[in-house]
PDB file of C-alpha atoms in Angstrom:
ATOM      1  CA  UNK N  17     -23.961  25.840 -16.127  1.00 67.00           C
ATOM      2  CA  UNK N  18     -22.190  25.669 -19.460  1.00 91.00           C
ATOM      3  CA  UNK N  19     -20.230  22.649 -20.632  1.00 97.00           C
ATOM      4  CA  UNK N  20     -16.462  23.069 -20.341  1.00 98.00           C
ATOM      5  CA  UNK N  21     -14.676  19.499 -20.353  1.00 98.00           C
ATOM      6  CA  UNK N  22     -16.105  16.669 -22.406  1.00 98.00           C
ATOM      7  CA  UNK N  23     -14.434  13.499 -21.846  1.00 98.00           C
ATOM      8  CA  UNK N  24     -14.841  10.222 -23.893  1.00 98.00           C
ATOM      9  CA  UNK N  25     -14.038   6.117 -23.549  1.00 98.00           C
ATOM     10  CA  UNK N  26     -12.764   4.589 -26.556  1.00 97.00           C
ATOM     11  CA  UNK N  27     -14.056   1.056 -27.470  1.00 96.00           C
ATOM     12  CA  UNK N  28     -17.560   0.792 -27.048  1.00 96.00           C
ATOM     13  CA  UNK N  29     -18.391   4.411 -26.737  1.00 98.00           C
ATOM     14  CA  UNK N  30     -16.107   6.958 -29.012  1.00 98.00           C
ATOM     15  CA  UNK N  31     -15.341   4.193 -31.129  1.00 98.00           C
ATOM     16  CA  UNK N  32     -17.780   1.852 -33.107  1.00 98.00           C
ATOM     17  CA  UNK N  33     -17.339  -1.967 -33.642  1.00 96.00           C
ATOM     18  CA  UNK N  34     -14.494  -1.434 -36.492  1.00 96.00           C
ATOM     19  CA  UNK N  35     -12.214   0.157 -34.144  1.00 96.00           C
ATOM     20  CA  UNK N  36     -13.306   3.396 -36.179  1.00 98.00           C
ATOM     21  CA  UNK N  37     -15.062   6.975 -35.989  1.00 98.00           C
ATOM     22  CA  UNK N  38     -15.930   9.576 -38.329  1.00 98.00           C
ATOM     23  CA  UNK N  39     -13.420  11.671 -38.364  1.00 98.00           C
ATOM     24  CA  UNK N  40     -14.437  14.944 -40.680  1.00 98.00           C
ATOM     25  CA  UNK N  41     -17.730  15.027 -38.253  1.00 98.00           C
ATOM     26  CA  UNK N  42     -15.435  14.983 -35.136  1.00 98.00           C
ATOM     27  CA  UNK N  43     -12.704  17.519 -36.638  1.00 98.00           C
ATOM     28  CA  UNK N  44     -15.062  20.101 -37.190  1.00 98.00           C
ATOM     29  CA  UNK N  45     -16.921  19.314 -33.934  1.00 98.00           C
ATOM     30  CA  UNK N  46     -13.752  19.594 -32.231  1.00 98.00           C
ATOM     31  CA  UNK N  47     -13.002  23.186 -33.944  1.00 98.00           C
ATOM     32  CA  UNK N  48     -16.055  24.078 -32.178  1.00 98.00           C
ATOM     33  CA  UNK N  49     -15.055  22.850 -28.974  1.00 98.00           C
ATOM     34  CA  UNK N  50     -11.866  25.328 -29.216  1.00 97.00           C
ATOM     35  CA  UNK N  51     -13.858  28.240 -30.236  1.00 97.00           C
ATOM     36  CA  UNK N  52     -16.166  27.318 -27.146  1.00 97.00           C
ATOM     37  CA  UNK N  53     -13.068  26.824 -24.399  1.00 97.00           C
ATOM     38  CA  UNK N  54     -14.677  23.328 -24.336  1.00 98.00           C
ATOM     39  CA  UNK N  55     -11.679  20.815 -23.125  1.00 98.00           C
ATOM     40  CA  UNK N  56     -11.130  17.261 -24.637  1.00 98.00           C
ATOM     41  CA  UNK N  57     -10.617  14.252 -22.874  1.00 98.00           C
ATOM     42  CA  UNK N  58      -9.652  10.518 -24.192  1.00 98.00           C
ATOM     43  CA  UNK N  59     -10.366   8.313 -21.032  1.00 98.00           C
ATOM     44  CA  UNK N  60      -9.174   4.709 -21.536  1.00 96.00           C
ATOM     45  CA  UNK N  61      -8.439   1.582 -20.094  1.00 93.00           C
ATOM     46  CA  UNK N  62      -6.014   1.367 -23.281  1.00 94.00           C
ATOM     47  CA  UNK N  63      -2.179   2.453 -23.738  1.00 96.00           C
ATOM     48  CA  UNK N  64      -1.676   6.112 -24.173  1.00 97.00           C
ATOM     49  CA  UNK N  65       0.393   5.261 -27.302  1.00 96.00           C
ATOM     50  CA  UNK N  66      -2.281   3.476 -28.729  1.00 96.00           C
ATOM     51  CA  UNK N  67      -4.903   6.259 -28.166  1.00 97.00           C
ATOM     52  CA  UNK N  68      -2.476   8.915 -29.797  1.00 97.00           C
ATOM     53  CA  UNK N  69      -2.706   7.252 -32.805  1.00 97.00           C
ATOM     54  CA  UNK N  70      -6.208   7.703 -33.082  1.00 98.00           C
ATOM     55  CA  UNK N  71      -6.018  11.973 -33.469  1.00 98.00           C
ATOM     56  CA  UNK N  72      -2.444  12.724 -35.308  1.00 97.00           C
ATOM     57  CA  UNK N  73      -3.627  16.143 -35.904  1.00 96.00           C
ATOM     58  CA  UNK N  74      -4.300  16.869 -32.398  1.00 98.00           C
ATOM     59  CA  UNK N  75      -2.464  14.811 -30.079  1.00 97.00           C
ATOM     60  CA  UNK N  76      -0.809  17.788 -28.849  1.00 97.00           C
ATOM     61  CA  UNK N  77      -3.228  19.892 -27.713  1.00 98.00           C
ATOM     62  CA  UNK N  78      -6.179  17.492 -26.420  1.00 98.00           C
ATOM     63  CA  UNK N  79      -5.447  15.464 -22.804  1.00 98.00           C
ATOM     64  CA  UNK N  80      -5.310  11.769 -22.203  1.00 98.00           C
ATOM     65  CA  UNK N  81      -6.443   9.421 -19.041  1.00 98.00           C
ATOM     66  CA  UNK N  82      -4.927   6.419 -21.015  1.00 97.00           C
ATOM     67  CA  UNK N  83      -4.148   3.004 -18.808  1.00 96.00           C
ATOM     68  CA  UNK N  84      -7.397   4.000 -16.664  1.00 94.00           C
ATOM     69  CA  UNK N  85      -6.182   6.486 -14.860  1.00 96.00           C
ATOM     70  CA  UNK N  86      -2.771   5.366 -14.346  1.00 96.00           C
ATOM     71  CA  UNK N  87      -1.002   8.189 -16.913  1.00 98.00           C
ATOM     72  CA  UNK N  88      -2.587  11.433 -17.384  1.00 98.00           C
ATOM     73  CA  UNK N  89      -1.251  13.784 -20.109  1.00 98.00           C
ATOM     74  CA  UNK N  90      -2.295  17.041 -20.916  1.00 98.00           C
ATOM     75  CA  UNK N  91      -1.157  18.741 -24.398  1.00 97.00           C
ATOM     76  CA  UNK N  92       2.093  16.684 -24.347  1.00 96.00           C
ATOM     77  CA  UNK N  93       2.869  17.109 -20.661  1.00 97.00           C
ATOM     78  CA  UNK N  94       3.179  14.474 -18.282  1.00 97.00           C
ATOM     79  CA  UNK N  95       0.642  15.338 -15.429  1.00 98.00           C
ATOM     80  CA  UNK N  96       0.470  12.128 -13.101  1.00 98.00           C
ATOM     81  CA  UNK N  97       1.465   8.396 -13.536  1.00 97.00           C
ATOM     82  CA  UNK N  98       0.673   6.028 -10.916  1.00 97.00           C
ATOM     83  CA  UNK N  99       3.305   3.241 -10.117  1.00 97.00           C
ATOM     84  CA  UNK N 100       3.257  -0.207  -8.562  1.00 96.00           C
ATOM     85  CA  UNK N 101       5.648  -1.592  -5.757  1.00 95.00           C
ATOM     86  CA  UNK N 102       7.382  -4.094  -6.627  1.00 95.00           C
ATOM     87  CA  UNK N 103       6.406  -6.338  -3.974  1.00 95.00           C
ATOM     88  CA  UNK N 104       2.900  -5.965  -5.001  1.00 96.00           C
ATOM     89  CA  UNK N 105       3.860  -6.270  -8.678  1.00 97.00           C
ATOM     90  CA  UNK N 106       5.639  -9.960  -7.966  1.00 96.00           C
ATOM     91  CA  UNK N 107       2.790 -11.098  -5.871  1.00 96.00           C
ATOM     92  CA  UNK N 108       0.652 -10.478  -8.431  1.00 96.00           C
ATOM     93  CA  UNK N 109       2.491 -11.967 -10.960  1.00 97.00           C
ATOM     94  CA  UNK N 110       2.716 -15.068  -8.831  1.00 97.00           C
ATOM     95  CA  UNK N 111      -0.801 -15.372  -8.271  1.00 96.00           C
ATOM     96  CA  UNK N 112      -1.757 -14.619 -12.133  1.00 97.00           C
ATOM     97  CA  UNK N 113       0.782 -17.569 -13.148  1.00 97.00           C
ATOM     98  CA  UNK N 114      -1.085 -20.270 -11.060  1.00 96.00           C
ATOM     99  CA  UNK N 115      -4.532 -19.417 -13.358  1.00 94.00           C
ATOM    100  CA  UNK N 116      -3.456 -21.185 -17.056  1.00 93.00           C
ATOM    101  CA  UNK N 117      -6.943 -19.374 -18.201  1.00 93.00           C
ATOM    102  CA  UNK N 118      -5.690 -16.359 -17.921  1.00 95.00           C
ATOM    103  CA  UNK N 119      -2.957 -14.264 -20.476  1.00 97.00           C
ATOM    104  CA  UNK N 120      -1.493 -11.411 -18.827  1.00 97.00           C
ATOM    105  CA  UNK N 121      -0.233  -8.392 -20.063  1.00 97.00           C
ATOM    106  CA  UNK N 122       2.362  -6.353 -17.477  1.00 98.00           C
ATOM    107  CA  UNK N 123       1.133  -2.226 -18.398  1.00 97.00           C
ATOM    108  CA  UNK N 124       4.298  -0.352 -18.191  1.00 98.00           C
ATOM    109  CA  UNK N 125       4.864   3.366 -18.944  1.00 97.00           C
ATOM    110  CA  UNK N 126       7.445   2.418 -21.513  1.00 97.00           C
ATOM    111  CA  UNK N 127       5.953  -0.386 -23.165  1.00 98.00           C
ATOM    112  CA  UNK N 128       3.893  -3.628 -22.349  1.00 98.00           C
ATOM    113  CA  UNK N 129       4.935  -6.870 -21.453  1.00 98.00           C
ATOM    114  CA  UNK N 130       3.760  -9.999 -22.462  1.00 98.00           C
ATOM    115  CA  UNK N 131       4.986 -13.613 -22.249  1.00 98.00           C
ATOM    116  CA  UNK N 132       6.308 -15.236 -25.404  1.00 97.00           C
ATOM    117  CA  UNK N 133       4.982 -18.590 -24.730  1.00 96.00           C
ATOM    118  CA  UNK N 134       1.375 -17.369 -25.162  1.00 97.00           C
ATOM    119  CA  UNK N 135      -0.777 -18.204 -28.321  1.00 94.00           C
ATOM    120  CA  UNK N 136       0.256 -16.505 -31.394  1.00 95.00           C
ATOM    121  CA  UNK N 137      -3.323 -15.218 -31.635  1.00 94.00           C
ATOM    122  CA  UNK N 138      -3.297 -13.355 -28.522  1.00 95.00           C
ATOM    123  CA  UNK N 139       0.176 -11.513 -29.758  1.00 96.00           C
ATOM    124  CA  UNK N 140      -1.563 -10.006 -32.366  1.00 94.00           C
ATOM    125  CA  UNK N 141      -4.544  -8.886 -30.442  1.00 91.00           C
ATOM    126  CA  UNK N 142      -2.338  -7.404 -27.869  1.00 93.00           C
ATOM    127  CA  UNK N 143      -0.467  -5.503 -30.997  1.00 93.00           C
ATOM    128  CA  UNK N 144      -3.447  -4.104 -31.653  1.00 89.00           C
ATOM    129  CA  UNK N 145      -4.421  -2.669 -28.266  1.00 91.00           C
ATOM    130  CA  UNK N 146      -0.750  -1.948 -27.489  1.00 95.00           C
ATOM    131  CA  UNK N 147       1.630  -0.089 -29.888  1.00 95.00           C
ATOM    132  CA  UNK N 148       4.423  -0.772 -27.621  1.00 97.00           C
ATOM    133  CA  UNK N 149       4.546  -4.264 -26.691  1.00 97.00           C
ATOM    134  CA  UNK N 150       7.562  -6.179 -25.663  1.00 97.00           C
ATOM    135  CA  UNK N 151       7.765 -10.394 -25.946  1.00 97.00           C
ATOM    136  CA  UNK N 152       9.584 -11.673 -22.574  1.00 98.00           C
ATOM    137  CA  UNK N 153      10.504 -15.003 -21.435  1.00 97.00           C
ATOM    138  CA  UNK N 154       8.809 -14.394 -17.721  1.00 97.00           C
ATOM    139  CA  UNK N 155       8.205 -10.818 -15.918  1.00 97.00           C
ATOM    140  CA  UNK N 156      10.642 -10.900 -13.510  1.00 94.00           C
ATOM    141  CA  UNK N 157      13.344  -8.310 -14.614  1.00 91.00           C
ATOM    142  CA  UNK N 158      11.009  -5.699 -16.657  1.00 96.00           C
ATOM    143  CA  UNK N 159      12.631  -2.018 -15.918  1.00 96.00           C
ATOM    144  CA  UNK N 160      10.049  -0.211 -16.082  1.00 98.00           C
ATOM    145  CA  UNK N 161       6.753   2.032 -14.622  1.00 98.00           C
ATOM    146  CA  UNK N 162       3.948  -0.399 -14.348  1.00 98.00           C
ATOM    147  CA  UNK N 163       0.877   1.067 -13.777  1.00 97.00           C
ATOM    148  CA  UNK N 164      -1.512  -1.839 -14.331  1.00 96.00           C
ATOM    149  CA  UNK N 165      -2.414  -5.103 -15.400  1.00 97.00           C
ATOM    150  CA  UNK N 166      -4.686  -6.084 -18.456  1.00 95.00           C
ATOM    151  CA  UNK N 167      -5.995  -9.757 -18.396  1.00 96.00           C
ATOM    152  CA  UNK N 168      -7.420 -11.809 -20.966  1.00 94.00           C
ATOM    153  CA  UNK N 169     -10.175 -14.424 -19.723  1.00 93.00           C
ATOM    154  CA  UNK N 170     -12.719 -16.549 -21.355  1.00 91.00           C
ATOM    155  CA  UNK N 171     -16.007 -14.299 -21.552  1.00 88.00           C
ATOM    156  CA  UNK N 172     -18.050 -17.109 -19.602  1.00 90.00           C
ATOM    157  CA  UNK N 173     -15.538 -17.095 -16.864  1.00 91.00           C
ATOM    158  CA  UNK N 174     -14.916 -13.410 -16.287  1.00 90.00           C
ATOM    159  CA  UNK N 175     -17.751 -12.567 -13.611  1.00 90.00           C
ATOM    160  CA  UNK N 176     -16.354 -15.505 -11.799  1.00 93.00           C
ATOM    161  CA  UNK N 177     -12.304 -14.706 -12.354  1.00 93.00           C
ATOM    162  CA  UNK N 178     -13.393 -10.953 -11.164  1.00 93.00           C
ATOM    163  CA  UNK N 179     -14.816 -12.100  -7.837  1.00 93.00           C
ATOM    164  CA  UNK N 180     -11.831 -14.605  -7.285  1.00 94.00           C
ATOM    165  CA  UNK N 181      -9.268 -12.007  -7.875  1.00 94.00           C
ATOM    166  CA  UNK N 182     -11.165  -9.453  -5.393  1.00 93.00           C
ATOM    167  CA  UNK N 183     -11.009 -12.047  -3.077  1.00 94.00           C
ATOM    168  CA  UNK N 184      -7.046 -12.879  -3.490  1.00 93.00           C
ATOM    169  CA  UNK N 185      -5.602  -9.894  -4.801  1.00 93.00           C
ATOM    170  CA  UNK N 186      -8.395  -6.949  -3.604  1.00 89.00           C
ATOM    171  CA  UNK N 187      -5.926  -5.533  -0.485  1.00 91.00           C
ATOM    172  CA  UNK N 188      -3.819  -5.143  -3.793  1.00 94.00           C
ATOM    173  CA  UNK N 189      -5.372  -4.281  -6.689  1.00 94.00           C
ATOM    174  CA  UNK N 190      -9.358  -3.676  -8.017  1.00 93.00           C
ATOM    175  CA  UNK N 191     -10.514  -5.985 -10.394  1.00 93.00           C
ATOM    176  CA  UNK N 192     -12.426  -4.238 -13.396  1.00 90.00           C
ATOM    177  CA  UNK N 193     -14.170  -5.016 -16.609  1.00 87.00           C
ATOM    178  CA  UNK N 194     -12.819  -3.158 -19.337  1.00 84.00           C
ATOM    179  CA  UNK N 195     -15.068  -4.996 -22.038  1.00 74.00           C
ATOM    180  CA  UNK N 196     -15.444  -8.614 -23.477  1.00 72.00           C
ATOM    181  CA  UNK N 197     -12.783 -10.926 -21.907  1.00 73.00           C
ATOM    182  CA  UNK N 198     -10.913  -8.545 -20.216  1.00 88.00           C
ATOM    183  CA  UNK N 199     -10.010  -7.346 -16.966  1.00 93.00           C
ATOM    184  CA  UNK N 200      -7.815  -5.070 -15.945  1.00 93.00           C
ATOM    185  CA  UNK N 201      -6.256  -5.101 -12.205  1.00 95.00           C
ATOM    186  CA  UNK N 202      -5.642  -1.006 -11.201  1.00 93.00           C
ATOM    187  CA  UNK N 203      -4.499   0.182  -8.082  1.00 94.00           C
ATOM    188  CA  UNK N 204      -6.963   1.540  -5.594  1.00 94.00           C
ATOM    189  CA  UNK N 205      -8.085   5.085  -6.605  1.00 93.00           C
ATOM    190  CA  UNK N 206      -6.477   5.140  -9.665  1.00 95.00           C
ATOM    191  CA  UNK N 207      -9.454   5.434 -11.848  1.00 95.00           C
ATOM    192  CA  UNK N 208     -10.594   7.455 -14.931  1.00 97.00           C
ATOM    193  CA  UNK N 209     -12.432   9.627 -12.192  1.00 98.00           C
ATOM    194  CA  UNK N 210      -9.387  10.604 -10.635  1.00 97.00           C
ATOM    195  CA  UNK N 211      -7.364  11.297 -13.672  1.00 98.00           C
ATOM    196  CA  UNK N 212     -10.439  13.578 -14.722  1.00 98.00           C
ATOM    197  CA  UNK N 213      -9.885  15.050 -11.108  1.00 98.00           C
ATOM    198  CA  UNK N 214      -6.428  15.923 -11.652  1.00 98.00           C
ATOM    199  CA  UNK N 215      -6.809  17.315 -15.008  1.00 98.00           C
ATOM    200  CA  UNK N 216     -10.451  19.398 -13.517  1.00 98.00           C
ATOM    201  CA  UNK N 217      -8.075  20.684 -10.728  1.00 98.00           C
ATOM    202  CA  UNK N 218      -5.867  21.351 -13.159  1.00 98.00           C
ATOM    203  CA  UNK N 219      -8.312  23.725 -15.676  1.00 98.00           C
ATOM    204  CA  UNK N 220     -10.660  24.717 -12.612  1.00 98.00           C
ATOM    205  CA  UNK N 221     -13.333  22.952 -14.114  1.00 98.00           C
ATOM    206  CA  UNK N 222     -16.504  21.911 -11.423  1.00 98.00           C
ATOM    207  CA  UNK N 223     -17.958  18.250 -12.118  1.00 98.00           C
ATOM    208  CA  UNK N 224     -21.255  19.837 -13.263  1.00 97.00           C
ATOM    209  CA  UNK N 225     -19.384  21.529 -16.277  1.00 98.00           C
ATOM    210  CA  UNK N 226     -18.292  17.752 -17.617  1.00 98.00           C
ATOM    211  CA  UNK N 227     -19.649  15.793 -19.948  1.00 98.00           C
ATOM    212  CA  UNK N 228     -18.479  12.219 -19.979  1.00 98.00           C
ATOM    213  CA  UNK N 229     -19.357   9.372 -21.750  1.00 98.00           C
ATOM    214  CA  UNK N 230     -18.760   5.127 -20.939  1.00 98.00           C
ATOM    215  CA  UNK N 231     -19.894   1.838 -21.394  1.00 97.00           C
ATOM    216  CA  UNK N 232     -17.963  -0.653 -19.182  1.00 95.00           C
ATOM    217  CA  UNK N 233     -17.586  -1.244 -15.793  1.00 92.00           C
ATOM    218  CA  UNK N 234     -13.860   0.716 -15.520  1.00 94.00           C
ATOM    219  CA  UNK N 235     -16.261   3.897 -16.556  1.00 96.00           C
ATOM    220  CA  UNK N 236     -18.683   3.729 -13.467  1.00 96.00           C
ATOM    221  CA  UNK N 237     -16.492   6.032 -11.172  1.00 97.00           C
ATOM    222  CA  UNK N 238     -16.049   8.961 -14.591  1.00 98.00           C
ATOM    223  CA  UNK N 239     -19.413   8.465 -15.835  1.00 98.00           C
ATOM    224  CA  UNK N 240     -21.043   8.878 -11.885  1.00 98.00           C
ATOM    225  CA  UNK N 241     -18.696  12.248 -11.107  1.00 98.00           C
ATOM    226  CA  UNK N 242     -19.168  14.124 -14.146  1.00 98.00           C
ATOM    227  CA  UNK N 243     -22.249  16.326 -13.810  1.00 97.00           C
ATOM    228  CA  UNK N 244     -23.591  14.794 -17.387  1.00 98.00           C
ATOM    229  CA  UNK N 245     -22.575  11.003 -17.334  1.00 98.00           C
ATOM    230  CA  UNK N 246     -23.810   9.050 -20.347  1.00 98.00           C
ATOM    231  CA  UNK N 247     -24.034   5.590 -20.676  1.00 98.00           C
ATOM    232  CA  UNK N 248     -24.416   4.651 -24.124  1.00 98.00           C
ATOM    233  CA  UNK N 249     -26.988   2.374 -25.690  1.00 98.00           C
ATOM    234  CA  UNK N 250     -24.488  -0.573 -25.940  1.00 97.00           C
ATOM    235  CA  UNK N 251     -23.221  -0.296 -22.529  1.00 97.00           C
ATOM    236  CA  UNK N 252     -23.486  -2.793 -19.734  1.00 95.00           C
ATOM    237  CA  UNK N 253     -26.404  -2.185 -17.318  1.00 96.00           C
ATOM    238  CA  UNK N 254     -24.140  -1.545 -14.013  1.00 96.00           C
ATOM    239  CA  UNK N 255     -23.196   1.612 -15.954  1.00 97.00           C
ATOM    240  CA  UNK N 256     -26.690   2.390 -17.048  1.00 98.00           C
ATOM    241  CA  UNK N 257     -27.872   2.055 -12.851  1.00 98.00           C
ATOM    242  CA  UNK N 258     -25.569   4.827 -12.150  1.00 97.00           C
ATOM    243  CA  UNK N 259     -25.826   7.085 -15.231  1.00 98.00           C
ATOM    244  CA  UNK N 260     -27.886   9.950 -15.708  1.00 96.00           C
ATOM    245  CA  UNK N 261     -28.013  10.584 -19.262  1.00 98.00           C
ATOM    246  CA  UNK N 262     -28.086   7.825 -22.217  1.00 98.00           C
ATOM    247  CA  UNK N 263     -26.846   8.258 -25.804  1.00 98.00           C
ATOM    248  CA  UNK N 264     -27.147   6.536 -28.743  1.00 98.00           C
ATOM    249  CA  UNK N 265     -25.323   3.388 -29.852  1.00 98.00           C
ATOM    250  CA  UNK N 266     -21.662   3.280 -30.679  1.00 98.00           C
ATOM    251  CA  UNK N 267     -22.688   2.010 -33.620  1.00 98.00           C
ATOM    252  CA  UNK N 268     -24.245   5.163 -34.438  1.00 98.00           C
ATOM    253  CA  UNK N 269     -22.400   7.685 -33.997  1.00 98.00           C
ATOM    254  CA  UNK N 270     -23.854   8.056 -30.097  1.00 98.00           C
ATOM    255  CA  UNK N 271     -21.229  10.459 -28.583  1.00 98.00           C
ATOM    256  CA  UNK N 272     -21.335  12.792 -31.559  1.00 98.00           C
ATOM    257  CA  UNK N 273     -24.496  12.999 -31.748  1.00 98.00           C
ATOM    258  CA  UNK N 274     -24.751  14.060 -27.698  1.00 98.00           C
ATOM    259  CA  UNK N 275     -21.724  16.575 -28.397  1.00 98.00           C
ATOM    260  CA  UNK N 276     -23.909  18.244 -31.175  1.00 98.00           C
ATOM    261  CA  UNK N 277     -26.092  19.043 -28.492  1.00 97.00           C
ATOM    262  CA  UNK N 278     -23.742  20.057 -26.467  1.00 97.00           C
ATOM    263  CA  UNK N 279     -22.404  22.497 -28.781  1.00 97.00           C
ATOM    264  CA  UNK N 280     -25.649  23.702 -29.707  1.00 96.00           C
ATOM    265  CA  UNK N 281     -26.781  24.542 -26.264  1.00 95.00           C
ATOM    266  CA  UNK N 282     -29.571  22.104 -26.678  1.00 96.00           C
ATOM    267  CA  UNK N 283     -31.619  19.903 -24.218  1.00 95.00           C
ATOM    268  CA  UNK N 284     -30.151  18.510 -21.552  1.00 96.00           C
ATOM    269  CA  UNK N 285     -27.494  21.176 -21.741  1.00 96.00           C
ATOM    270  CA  UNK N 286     -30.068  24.160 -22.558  1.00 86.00           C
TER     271      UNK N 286
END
């Protein structure tokens, strides 16, 4: 069966370590893609503003399962958004406050929320991640969406903080890794899988027409659906157990390299 939706994570997979990607390899890769019906996918624990920035020249046309499944666009168009009671959202917040190792950022359709009183050093990390980030005094009067949480933890106390917050918060919210020192707390089902569900549903595309590529543990649900999941050289070994296709390093150009392939008809797609 031919290869019809190819879907990529960001950091760690699409991305190397400098936050960058080749970009002339990719455009004319991508013209390919169009000329082939192939569809693109950004999947991402990260804000949808954020990932727009990374394709100017195509961030109308190409689809987006930004805040890990909590916002799907396709082309411009708004095709689900997930959103958080209230209730759940304060008892949340209550619980995160109590744990002084942890910095929390509030995910809200609109913008992100952070607390002022947090270390300089962390506001300009978030900036990074976040292109719309707001500074608050506390999170109790934020008008907005929210469709996750994003936590920053110690990297020696994350497998620890993850069990503790499945234990306190998991009739809430799922605790995931998104990468080093971070968690992010999604609502149940609300996963890259499902946004790739909607958006399959959505282009009648079967799972064994995707290609998708991951390398945390917030990829495990996209990376076991699609019909060829790849867990790249870098990525952690949970998502190599359930993969069944590996690709090369971040580093070096991995997911390129496997959509070459791809385009080319070539082995494991031949």
């Amino acid at each position: 069966m031919s290869v019809k939706l190819i879907a990529v994570d960001m950091d760690g997979t699409f991305l190397n370590d400098k936050k960058t990607y080749n970009r002339e390899r990719f455009r004319q890769q991508y013209q390919q893609m169009k000329a082939q019906q192939i569809r693109f996918v950004v999947a991402s624990g990260n804000q949808y503003y954020q990932l727009a920035s990374f394709f100017p020249e195509i961030v109308g046309e190409i689809a987006f399962v930004a805040e890990n499944g909590g916002w799907v666009r396709d082309a411009g168009e708004d095709v689900y958004n997930c959103s958080m009671p209230r209730d759940h959202f304060q008892q949340i917040v209550d619980f995160l406050l109590t744990r002084p190792e942890i910095e929390i950022i509030a995910c809200g359709k609109g913008s992100a929320y952070t607390l002022k009183s947090y270390d300089p050093r962390f506001h300009q990390i978030a900036e990074h991640y976040y292109h719309r980030i707001e500074l608050v005094d506390n999170f109790d009067n934020i008008d907005d969406t929210i469709l996750k949480f994003a936590l920053n933890i110690p990297d020696d106390k994350v497998p620890q903080m993850q069990a503790t917050l499945d234990e306190k918060l998991g009739h809430l919210l799922t605790a995931v890794t998104t990468g080093h020192g971070s968690i992010d707390l999604i609502i149940p089902g609300v996963h890259k899988a499902h946004g790739l569900r909607l958006l399959q549903d959505r282009w009648g595309i079967a799972d064994e027409e995707v290609v998708a590529f991951g390398d945390s543990g917030n990829d495990i649900e996209m990376v076991k659906q699609a019909g060829y999941g790849f867990a790249m050289a870098n990525a952690a070994e949970a998502v190599k157990a359930v993969a069944g296709y590996h690709a090369p390093h971040n580093n070096e150009e991995g997911v390129l390299a496997i959509i070459d392939k791809a385009l080319k008809g070539e082995a494991p797609f031949a």
